[in-house]
Amino acid sequence: MTTMTLKRSDADVAAEIPDRSQAYRVVKGGLVDRRKLLDFSFDGTSYKGFQGDTLASALLANGVHLVGRSFKYHRPRGILSAGSEEPNAIVELRSGARREPNTRATVAELYAGLEANSQNRWPSLAFDALGINALAAPIFAAGFYYKTFMWPASFWEKLYEPMIRRAAGLGHAANAPDPDTYDRMHAHCDVLVIGGGPAGLSAALTAGRAGARVILVDEDFKLGGRLLSENQWIGSQAGVEWAAAALDELISLPEVRILTRTTLFGVYDHGSYGAVERVSDHLAVPGVHAPRQRLWRITAKRAVLAAGAIERPHVFGGNDRPGVMLAGAVRAYVNRYGVLPGRRIAVVTSSDDGWRTVTDVLAAGGQIAAVIDTRRSVPQELRRAAESAGATIITDGYVAGTRGHLRLKAIEVVDSYGGAQSIACDCLAMANGWNPIVHLDSHLSRKPVWNEHIHAFVPAAMPLGMVAAGAATGHFTLADCLATGADVAADAAKECGFERKLYPVPSTEPESAAHTPLWRSPRIKGKAFVDFQNDVAATDVELAHREGFRAVEHLKRYTTLGMATDQGKTSNLAGLSIMAELTGQAIPSVGTTVFRPPFTPVAMGALAGHHRGKEFRATRHVPSHAWCEENGAVFVETGLWLRPAYFPRAGEKDWLESVNREVNTVRSRVGICDVTTLGKIDIQGRDALAYLEKFTANPFGSLPVGKARYAILLREDGIILDDGTIARMGENHYVMTASTANAAKVMQHMEFCRQWLWPEFDVQIASISEQWAQYAVAGPKARDTLRGVVDPEFDISNEAFPFLASANITVGGGIPARLFRISFSGELAYEIAVPVAYGDALWRAIMQSGTPHGITPYGSEALSVMRIEKGHAAGAEINGMTTAADIGLGGMLAKKKDYIGRLMKDRPGLTEPDRPTLVGVRPVDTSKRLRAGTHIITLDATPSLEADQGFLSSVAYSPSNGHWIGIGFISRGPQRIGERVRAYDPVRNEDFEVEICSAVFVDPEGSRMHV
Amino acid sequence: MRIRCPHCGERDNGEFSYLGDATVVRPDGMSASSEAMHDYVYLRDNPAGLHRELWYHGAGCRSWLVVTRDTRTHEIRDVSSARDVALARHTGDAA
């Protein structure tokens, strides 16, 4: 340890200038590695700490208490705790792409080169201009948003909100993509032990020795919990040594997995748990191939909740001043980190354990200024150490206020006679009892209950399979922690089929958890904070009470009590107790709010894991993908599929020129398009037809083997579910297609009908979408092209294989294939399918065979243009709101059979004559471009919602017509062919005349597909 | 959540999707009335307690399942193959 001292010219200034020599580090002791000196910086100033420090302990070792500014009032704030409950010491870590806001300094592990910065201050931490908010405190009281910034309304977005966000901000997220990777693990175990303190270690040892598969998680980087921070003995060992020995034994047990730096953040149904492991947060840069963090999804038969407890602050004026800390935290800094958080430390306590702070501080060479016990009588043996050290001892007194600007200088104490005195100190340790951590056991909406004996909420009905032990149940003594941990773990192991075996619990020193809380000081000088992170003061709770927001959920929302990122870990009970006092109720009658996951904030990156960028979801490639890539296709993402959108050729100036060329080539010669993305479903069985008849809205009874038919599927509420084709490949064998987007949904629906509605049918269905590659070959030369690949024994002439024919054939000399004469483009067209392994080869063969005929590959764009030219409905028309009648297919529906959606399609609203119905639209001035989403109104109408007559669902530039065309839904559309209306588009400021026309823009007689 | 599929064993709920009430029965056939169909499509009870509901094991065996779940605690009392339940119900109708 360096012992260099600073030369101080001005004592007052020196007190506020951080000492750079770890001047507050005690000479020896603690669990830090003094051989490993680490450099780090805070707000640009360099400091030194040791391996084993947290950022908080290292700052305290250097005398730095001031670490942040508060949320609303920009009050100077210091370090309150030594754990994950910290509400004040919220800092920004690292820089650049790894910058990480809102991290608690009390859990950030120190590493060489750590860069930390304070938040929510401007221009600097010591001089924060927005500190004037504190002077304006009255307007920032509870509900200030609702009261102050109401008028004028237009100011909210432009002025108030940005201003408030700047003033009441937290840290800043990185501007660059996170350079690190995040991992995800699934794990199963018999007994999950949550917390590695004495109760958790005792539980893990008991279950592990029984042979159970155990996972032990602890958020700290070192196992031991409070044992690391207290001077306690277990048997003949110091608590720390016992914890180390327990760890060694656990490591030796083959079925035990230990996860440190791992926060169990959520409890979910049926024994599912979420945890995040900070694999590399303690390193400047993660190791090669190591993730930054790892998300664990743990499934456990039993869980032992040994999460411990959180100490409660006292509520008095200026209880937020840097230097005011929890007593357990002071002991942690002294015992675990070898740091004295002050030169003269005072203690205010309402419990016996607060007095331990006196002994520990004195043992570390510190000075005790005073001990204020709020209780009337204090056992003599507790007082002895403080008395012999010459400290002022006040019983039946309390702290009313504090003094000091950026750091505590004195406390204002009131004694039992009401006499006030000022006691100089630079650190105040607060002990006001402990709250069991009831967060995790209440994640499944099980509310904790009030325990009168320990003045705290304890777990009540636990989630199935979970049991609590130790301080988490309000058993605060070390002996109880060890005993209850072992006991519940022995039961848990037995319930998992292992022998229940209890080992002797080691002996501990006698210990008292006696405690009489003081919920707030009777007289308060200055602002007394209840919720430090959200700047909620005791007066805000009073205001909420005066204004009638007394129910616990109202109190929470009106004051924002407990709504900060710490979820009120140190504040909720203080708020409840004050409300209880004001309303004359008992605390449990006020109630408690519900805790929700996560226990502490979890980085979005950890939740996303590997699912980032292109790995967000799987990418599905069509069978022709390799060829398309080789030939310069431009791809488009449709759901998971990457489909070729168009195939640009040299000299084409934009996508439209390429698409027009593809359309023209299909309509004049021949084109090929990969339609493998369609859902393909195989239906077989004796009752296949009977099943299909109930499932489809149009009749299939008359469909012979070797024919295909367009199929309409309705939902039970009468709206179209999807459309496709069904081909009868054999007597009891059908093959159906569904649209790309609805493939999975249609399959699920078909299984529902088969298994649940009509289980008697002898029919089986299977998705064959992945098994068959399918291509559309369309255009006048389609047949000539296919003749080059279809084996010669199959006659595909128009006479032998007419429109809507289907057949099992072979291609390329015996490769099984399916051929369907169906047309989406309106041209002579086929769809040909082969097992997917032959997909690439078939595509190349067709391209070769079609070359003499001038074949072009075409993508989803040309496919879409041609279907709009033919007025075929697709996703924009079958949009979950339209009926078969709406898209002009009402006449196709069966009259003589029962089918899904039969009755509901005739609901009055769906059969209303004014309903918008599918028609075509063309611009009167053919140079105009139509836009999807454009509304239709009459020529003389004033645009309004009432005047709206429908909209355009799909538009395209039609190379076949030489202008833009559209299809859409217009009220009574089919009866208004030839009428001129207005295409009104307020979004793009367009308004021009269009003519309603047939939705079929090419070959209205439909003769081309029959040739 | 964990659901014990009768075919696949206990699986994570990410493999399943939820449909809803398994106690409503589709009014089948040409004689069904619009009123009965309306009730089947739209009317649902929202019980606090045991509820029989349909789940689909889409990422597993593609079975539809009837899950008996306590809506207050998510405790699952029973998981059966929907087809078996439907067949038993149809047999019951005939008897």
CSV table of C-alpha atoms in Angstrom, one decimal, chain A residues 933-937 942-944 982-987 989-992 994:
chain,number,residue,atom,x,y,z
A,933,GLY,CA,-53.5,3.4,-49.2
A,934,THR,CA,-54.9,6.3,-51.3
A,935,HIS,CA,-58.6,7.0,-50.3
A,936,ILE,CA,-61.4,7.2,-52.8
A,937,ILE,CA,-64.0,10.0,-52.6
A,942,THR,CA,-65.1,17.5,-49.3
A,943,PRO,CA,-62.5,15.1,-47.9
A,944,SER,CA,-63.6,13.7,-44.5
A,982,ARG,CA,-61.0,11.1,-56.8
A,983,ALA,CA,-57.9,9.4,-55.5
A,984,TYR,CA,-57.2,11.4,-52.4
A,985,ASP,CA,-54.0,11.0,-50.5
A,986,PRO,CA,-53.5,13.5,-47.7
A,987,VAL,CA,-50.3,11.8,-46.6
A,989,ASN,CA,-50.7,15.6,-50.8
A,990,GLU,CA,-52.2,14.1,-53.9
A,991,ASP,CA,-55.7,14.5,-55.3
A,992,PHE,CA,-56.6,13.5,-58.8
A,994,VAL,CA,-59.4,8.1,-61.5
